[in-house]
Amino acid sequence: MPALAAAAVLLAALAVPRAARIGEVLSVEGGPGPTETESEHVYRLVRDEFPRPIAQFFVVTIDGPVRVERPRYGALLDSLTAAAGREPYVSRVVSYRDAHDSSLVSRDPRTTFFIAALGAHESDNAKPYTLPFRGAIDSAIARFPHAGDFDIHVTGAPALDYDVRAVSMGSAATGRLGVFV
């Protein structure tokens, strides 16, 4: 039994330094490496070949207690899209109210989403914009009466990458602590 405990301590001693660097080595959206992935290639192609590409974007989903055509839903959507559009790293915002596209509204018309596209330069490294963007959306929600009646979420590749990194780093920290407890 002491040999098993010693082996566990040795294994933990080898694993902990690597686990401590998980935030540095984990990158969901790629990055410099020996080979370019297909998605990196397509991202660069779209960014370089189109005048206003949408390479990275946030998606804000809104699920409400009333139909999207109701004035208070429209006012909330307008408030959120305006807040997103004021962010300096957002190049454009598209919602069903702009696009007049019913595919951006759920069948029961109580759920919709809008897209906040990042500028071409900001798309090169979109992760740092997740917290400021969520903060802008949260501020708009806080100023809107009855916003608590709506279920609002920010997602998209930069937000997902940020969330995956945060959860992984939290799990690594918990795992490190668990080794010594």
PDB file of N, CA, C and O in Angstrom, residues 42-89:
ATOM      1  N   VAL A  42      -9.912  28.462 -44.210  1.00  0.00           N
ATOM      2  CA  VAL A  42     -11.146  29.096 -44.679  1.00  0.00           C
ATOM      3  C   VAL A  42     -11.321  30.459 -44.030  1.00  0.00           C
ATOM      4  O   VAL A  42     -11.702  31.430 -44.692  1.00  0.00           O
ATOM      5  N   TYR A  43     -11.007  30.573 -42.738  1.00  0.00           N
ATOM      6  CA  TYR A  43     -11.092  31.855 -42.047  1.00  0.00           C
ATOM      7  C   TYR A  43     -10.221  32.900 -42.753  1.00  0.00           C
ATOM      8  O   TYR A  43     -10.657  34.009 -43.043  1.00  0.00           O
ATOM      9  N   ARG A  44      -8.986  32.548 -43.056  1.00  0.00           N
ATOM     10  CA  ARG A  44      -8.076  33.479 -43.725  1.00  0.00           C
ATOM     11  C   ARG A  44      -8.567  33.820 -45.135  1.00  0.00           C
ATOM     12  O   ARG A  44      -8.474  34.968 -45.568  1.00  0.00           O
ATOM     13  N   LEU A  45      -9.093  32.835 -45.830  1.00  0.00           N
ATOM     14  CA  LEU A  45      -9.614  33.060 -47.178  1.00  0.00           C
ATOM     15  C   LEU A  45     -10.778  34.057 -47.150  1.00  0.00           C
ATOM     16  O   LEU A  45     -10.798  35.029 -47.907  1.00  0.00           O
ATOM     17  N   VAL A  46     -11.728  33.844 -46.264  1.00  0.00           N
ATOM     18  CA  VAL A  46     -12.888  34.743 -46.157  1.00  0.00           C
ATOM     19  C   VAL A  46     -12.435  36.135 -45.745  1.00  0.00           C
ATOM     20  O   VAL A  46     -12.860  37.137 -46.320  1.00  0.00           O
ATOM     21  N   ARG A  47     -11.547  36.223 -44.745  1.00  0.00           N
ATOM     22  CA  ARG A  47     -11.072  37.523 -44.263  1.00  0.00           C
ATOM     23  C   ARG A  47     -10.351  38.303 -45.356  1.00  0.00           C
ATOM     24  O   ARG A  47     -10.520  39.510 -45.489  1.00  0.00           O
ATOM     25  N   ASP A  48      -9.558  37.605 -46.162  1.00  0.00           N
ATOM     26  CA  ASP A  48      -8.748  38.286 -47.170  1.00  0.00           C
ATOM     27  C   ASP A  48      -9.503  38.601 -48.458  1.00  0.00           C
ATOM     28  O   ASP A  48      -9.162  39.551 -49.150  1.00  0.00           O
ATOM     29  N   GLU A  49     -10.517  37.827 -48.799  1.00  0.00           N
ATOM     30  CA  GLU A  49     -11.155  37.949 -50.114  1.00  0.00           C
ATOM     31  C   GLU A  49     -12.466  38.743 -50.140  1.00  0.00           C
ATOM     32  O   GLU A  49     -12.931  39.115 -51.203  1.00  0.00           O
ATOM     33  N   PHE A  50     -13.062  38.986 -48.985  1.00  0.00           N
ATOM     34  CA  PHE A  50     -14.344  39.679 -48.970  1.00  0.00           C
ATOM     35  C   PHE A  50     -14.193  41.032 -48.280  1.00  0.00           C
ATOM     36  O   PHE A  50     -13.468  41.154 -47.292  1.00  0.00           O
ATOM     37  N   PRO A  51     -14.884  42.071 -48.796  1.00  0.00           N
ATOM     38  CA  PRO A  51     -14.694  43.419 -48.260  1.00  0.00           C
ATOM     39  C   PRO A  51     -15.152  43.582 -46.805  1.00  0.00           C
ATOM     40  O   PRO A  51     -14.535  44.322 -46.059  1.00  0.00           O
ATOM     41  N   ARG A  52     -16.230  42.921 -46.401  1.00  0.00           N
ATOM     42  CA  ARG A  52     -16.718  43.012 -45.020  1.00  0.00           C
ATOM     43  C   ARG A  52     -17.025  41.611 -44.511  1.00  0.00           C
ATOM     44  O   ARG A  52     -18.175  41.251 -44.316  1.00  0.00           O
ATOM     45  N   PRO A  53     -16.003  40.819 -44.294  1.00  0.00           N
ATOM     46  CA  PRO A  53     -16.245  39.432 -43.897  1.00  0.00           C
ATOM     47  C   PRO A  53     -16.777  39.333 -42.469  1.00  0.00           C
ATOM     48  O   PRO A  53     -16.541  40.216 -41.647  1.00  0.00           O
ATOM     49  N   ILE A  54     -17.498  38.270 -42.235  1.00  0.00           N
ATOM     50  CA  ILE A  54     -17.908  37.934 -40.869  1.00  0.00           C
ATOM     51  C   ILE A  54     -17.138  36.667 -40.520  1.00  0.00           C
ATOM     52  O   ILE A  54     -17.538  35.566 -40.879  1.00  0.00           O
ATOM     53  N   ALA A  55     -16.003  36.843 -39.894  1.00  0.00           N
ATOM     54  CA  ALA A  55     -15.173  35.694 -39.554  1.00  0.00           C
ATOM     55  C   ALA A  55     -15.443  35.241 -38.122  1.00  0.00           C
ATOM     56  O   ALA A  55     -15.533  34.061 -37.845  1.00  0.00           O
ATOM     57  N   GLN A  56     -15.573  36.175 -37.207  1.00  0.00           N
ATOM     58  CA  GLN A  56     -15.866  35.872 -35.810  1.00  0.00           C
ATOM     59  C   GLN A  56     -17.073  36.702 -35.397  1.00  0.00           C
ATOM     60  O   GLN A  56     -17.217  37.847 -35.817  1.00  0.00           O
ATOM     61  N   PHE A  57     -17.922  36.119 -34.570  1.00  0.00           N
ATOM     62  CA  PHE A  57     -19.128  36.836 -34.169  1.00  0.00           C
ATOM     63  C   PHE A  57     -19.660  36.298 -32.858  1.00  0.00           C
ATOM     64  O   PHE A  57     -19.373  35.168 -32.469  1.00  0.00           O
ATOM     65  N   PHE A  58     -20.398  37.152 -32.192  1.00  0.00           N
ATOM     66  CA  PHE A  58     -21.164  36.757 -31.023  1.00  0.00           C
ATOM     67  C   PHE A  58     -22.604  36.560 -31.467  1.00  0.00           C
ATOM     68  O   PHE A  58     -23.082  37.255 -32.368  1.00  0.00           O
ATOM     69  N   VAL A  59     -23.280  35.639 -30.818  1.00  0.00           N
ATOM     70  CA  VAL A  59     -24.702  35.422 -31.048  1.00  0.00           C
ATOM     71  C   VAL A  59     -25.393  35.669 -29.710  1.00  0.00           C
ATOM     72  O   VAL A  59     -24.979  35.119 -28.687  1.00  0.00           O
ATOM     73  N   VAL A  60     -26.416  36.499 -29.725  1.00  0.00           N
ATOM     74  CA  VAL A  60     -27.194  36.755 -28.518  1.00  0.00           C
ATOM     75  C   VAL A  60     -28.573  36.157 -28.749  1.00  0.00           C
ATOM     76  O   VAL A  60     -29.277  36.539 -29.682  1.00  0.00           O
ATOM     77  N   THR A  61     -28.926  35.198 -27.900  1.00  0.00           N
ATOM     78  CA  THR A  61     -30.240  34.566 -28.002  1.00  0.00           C
ATOM     79  C   THR A  61     -31.180  35.202 -26.988  1.00  0.00           C
ATOM     80  O   THR A  61     -30.775  35.552 -25.877  1.00  0.00           O
ATOM     81  N   ILE A  62     -32.424  35.356 -27.393  1.00  0.00           N
ATOM     82  CA  ILE A  62     -33.438  35.962 -26.530  1.00  0.00           C
ATOM     83  C   ILE A  62     -34.682  35.101 -26.596  1.00  0.00           C
ATOM     84  O   ILE A  62     -35.238  34.876 -27.681  1.00  0.00           O
ATOM     85  N   ASP A  63     -35.115  34.613 -25.435  1.00  0.00           N
ATOM     86  CA  ASP A  63     -36.335  33.819 -25.333  1.00  0.00           C
ATOM     87  C   ASP A  63     -37.267  34.582 -24.408  1.00  0.00           C
ATOM     88  O   ASP A  63     -36.893  34.897 -23.269  1.00  0.00           O
ATOM     89  N   GLY A  64     -38.446  34.914 -24.910  1.00  0.00           N
ATOM     90  CA  GLY A  64     -39.322  35.771 -24.132  1.00  0.00           C
ATOM     91  C   GLY A  64     -40.681  35.174 -23.825  1.00  0.00           C
ATOM     92  O   GLY A  64     -41.094  34.180 -24.422  1.00  0.00           O
ATOM     93  N   PRO A  65     -41.397  35.832 -22.931  1.00  0.00           N
ATOM     94  CA  PRO A  65     -42.730  35.378 -22.546  1.00  0.00           C
ATOM     95  C   PRO A  65     -43.807  35.823 -23.542  1.00  0.00           C
ATOM     96  O   PRO A  65     -44.951  35.402 -23.444  1.00  0.00           O
ATOM     97  N   VAL A  66     -43.429  36.692 -24.466  1.00  0.00           N
ATOM     98  CA  VAL A  66     -44.377  37.204 -25.469  1.00  0.00           C
ATOM     99  C   VAL A  66     -43.767  37.019 -26.860  1.00  0.00           C
ATOM    100  O   VAL A  66     -42.579  36.739 -27.009  1.00  0.00           O
ATOM    101  N   ARG A  67     -44.592  37.202 -27.864  1.00  0.00           N
ATOM    102  CA  ARG A  67     -44.128  37.066 -29.245  1.00  0.00           C
ATOM    103  C   ARG A  67     -43.164  38.195 -29.611  1.00  0.00           C
ATOM    104  O   ARG A  67     -43.248  39.298 -29.072  1.00  0.00           O
ATOM    105  N   VAL A  68     -42.258  37.912 -30.545  1.00  0.00           N
ATOM    106  CA  VAL A  68     -41.247  38.898 -30.925  1.00  0.00           C
ATOM    107  C   VAL A  68     -41.855  40.161 -31.522  1.00  0.00           C
ATOM    108  O   VAL A  68     -41.218  41.214 -31.502  1.00  0.00           O
ATOM    109  N   GLU A  69     -43.082  40.083 -32.031  1.00  0.00           N
ATOM    110  CA  GLU A  69     -43.717  41.262 -32.637  1.00  0.00           C
ATOM    111  C   GLU A  69     -44.251  42.249 -31.605  1.00  0.00           C
ATOM    112  O   GLU A  69     -44.581  43.377 -31.939  1.00  0.00           O
ATOM    113  N   ARG A  70     -44.338  41.823 -30.357  1.00  0.00           N
ATOM    114  CA  ARG A  70     -44.871  42.699 -29.303  1.00  0.00           C
ATOM    115  C   ARG A  70     -43.919  43.869 -29.062  1.00  0.00           C
ATOM    116  O   ARG A  70     -42.700  43.726 -29.144  1.00  0.00           O
ATOM    117  N   PRO A  71     -44.460  45.039 -28.749  1.00  0.00           N
ATOM    118  CA  PRO A  71     -43.617  46.234 -28.569  1.00  0.00           C
ATOM    119  C   PRO A  71     -42.512  46.077 -27.527  1.00  0.00           C
ATOM    120  O   PRO A  71     -41.382  46.520 -27.755  1.00  0.00           O
ATOM    121  N   ARG A  72     -42.803  45.439 -26.389  1.00  0.00           N
ATOM    122  CA  ARG A  72     -41.748  45.346 -25.369  1.00  0.00           C
ATOM    123  C   ARG A  72     -40.629  44.413 -25.802  1.00  0.00           C
ATOM    124  O   ARG A  72     -39.470  44.631 -25.473  1.00  0.00           O
ATOM    125  N   TYR A  73     -40.949  43.370 -26.567  1.00  0.00           N
ATOM    126  CA  TYR A  73     -39.906  42.479 -27.099  1.00  0.00           C
ATOM    127  C   TYR A  73     -39.049  43.253 -28.105  1.00  0.00           C
ATOM    128  O   TYR A  73     -37.824  43.223 -28.067  1.00  0.00           O
ATOM    129  N   GLY A  74     -39.719  43.972 -28.998  1.00  0.00           N
ATOM    130  CA  GLY A  74     -38.999  44.770 -29.986  1.00  0.00           C
ATOM    131  C   GLY A  74     -38.120  45.823 -29.339  1.00  0.00           C
ATOM    132  O   GLY A  74     -36.979  46.052 -29.781  1.00  0.00           O
ATOM    133  N   ALA A  75     -38.620  46.456 -28.280  1.00  0.00           N
ATOM    134  CA  ALA A  75     -37.826  47.476 -27.583  1.00  0.00           C
ATOM    135  C   ALA A  75     -36.595  46.859 -26.921  1.00  0.00           C
ATOM    136  O   ALA A  75     -35.501  47.436 -26.968  1.00  0.00           O
ATOM    137  N   LEU A  76     -36.763  45.670 -26.329  1.00  0.00           N
ATOM    138  CA  LEU A  76     -35.619  44.989 -25.727  1.00  0.00           C
ATOM    139  C   LEU A  76     -34.604  44.608 -26.805  1.00  0.00           C
ATOM    140  O   LEU A  76     -33.404  44.852 -26.649  1.00  0.00           O
ATOM    141  N   LEU A  77     -35.073  44.032 -27.889  1.00  0.00           N
ATOM    142  CA  LEU A  77     -34.179  43.652 -28.983  1.00  0.00           C
ATOM    143  C   LEU A  77     -33.439  44.872 -29.518  1.00  0.00           C
ATOM    144  O   LEU A  77     -32.225  44.837 -29.731  1.00  0.00           O
ATOM    145  N   ASP A  78     -34.156  45.967 -29.711  1.00  0.00           N
ATOM    146  CA  ASP A  78     -33.514  47.202 -30.194  1.00  0.00           C
ATOM    147  C   ASP A  78     -32.464  47.704 -29.208  1.00  0.00           C
ATOM    148  O   ASP A  78     -31.383  48.165 -29.605  1.00  0.00           O
ATOM    149  N   SER A  79     -32.765  47.626 -27.918  1.00  0.00           N
ATOM    150  CA  SER A  79     -31.828  48.068 -26.895  1.00  0.00           C
ATOM    151  C   SER A  79     -30.559  47.208 -26.903  1.00  0.00           C
ATOM    152  O   SER A  79     -29.438  47.732 -26.832  1.00  0.00           O
ATOM    153  N   LEU A  80     -30.733  45.899 -27.024  1.00  0.00           N
ATOM    154  CA  LEU A  80     -29.581  44.992 -27.024  1.00  0.00           C
ATOM    155  C   LEU A  80     -28.742  45.150 -28.293  1.00  0.00           C
ATOM    156  O   LEU A  80     -27.507  45.176 -28.222  1.00  0.00           O
ATOM    157  N   THR A  81     -29.403  45.258 -29.440  1.00  0.00           N
ATOM    158  CA  THR A  81     -28.637  45.405 -30.688  1.00  0.00           C
ATOM    159  C   THR A  81     -27.912  46.750 -30.717  1.00  0.00           C
ATOM    160  O   THR A  81     -26.787  46.836 -31.213  1.00  0.00           O
ATOM    161  N   ALA A  82     -28.534  47.796 -30.157  1.00  0.00           N
ATOM    162  CA  ALA A  82     -27.862  49.103 -30.095  1.00  0.00           C
ATOM    163  C   ALA A  82     -26.639  49.029 -29.190  1.00  0.00           C
ATOM    164  O   ALA A  82     -25.573  49.568 -29.519  1.00  0.00           O
ATOM    165  N   ALA A  83     -26.779  48.350 -28.045  1.00  0.00           N
ATOM    166  CA  ALA A  83     -25.637  48.201 -27.132  1.00  0.00           C
ATOM    167  C   ALA A  83     -24.501  47.440 -27.816  1.00  0.00           C
ATOM    168  O   ALA A  83     -23.336  47.826 -27.716  1.00  0.00           O
ATOM    169  N   ALA A  84     -24.842  46.385 -28.523  1.00  0.00           N
ATOM    170  CA  ALA A  84     -23.819  45.610 -29.235  1.00  0.00           C
ATOM    171  C   ALA A  84     -23.156  46.463 -30.316  1.00  0.00           C
ATOM    172  O   ALA A  84     -21.931  46.447 -30.466  1.00  0.00           O
ATOM    173  N   GLY A  85     -23.949  47.221 -31.043  1.00  0.00           N
ATOM    174  CA  GLY A  85     -23.419  48.050 -32.118  1.00  0.00           C
ATOM    175  C   GLY A  85     -22.528  49.185 -31.654  1.00  0.00           C
ATOM    176  O   GLY A  85     -21.702  49.687 -32.419  1.00  0.00           O
ATOM    177  N   ARG A  86     -22.678  49.611 -30.409  1.00  0.00           N
ATOM    178  CA  ARG A  86     -21.824  50.677 -29.871  1.00  0.00           C
ATOM    179  C   ARG A  86     -20.435  50.186 -29.482  1.00  0.00           C
ATOM    180  O   ARG A  86     -19.523  50.992 -29.275  1.00  0.00           O
ATOM    181  N   GLU A  87     -20.263  48.893 -29.392  1.00  0.00           N
ATOM    182  CA  GLU A  87     -18.947  48.362 -29.025  1.00  0.00           C
ATOM    183  C   GLU A  87     -17.979  48.591 -30.182  1.00  0.00           C
ATOM    184  O   GLU A  87     -18.292  48.244 -31.324  1.00  0.00           O
ATOM    185  N   PRO A  88     -16.810  49.162 -29.932  1.00  0.00           N
ATOM    186  CA  PRO A  88     -15.906  49.553 -31.017  1.00  0.00           C
ATOM    187  C   PRO A  88     -15.354  48.392 -31.836  1.00  0.00           C
ATOM    188  O   PRO A  88     -14.959  48.577 -32.982  1.00  0.00           O
ATOM    189  N   TYR A  89     -15.347  47.201 -31.295  1.00  0.00           N
ATOM    190  CA  TYR A  89     -14.812  46.033 -32.002  1.00  0.00           C
ATOM    191  C   TYR A  89     -15.879  45.308 -32.824  1.00  0.00           C
ATOM    192  O   TYR A  89     -15.570  44.377 -33.561  1.00  0.00           O
TER     193      TYR A  89
END
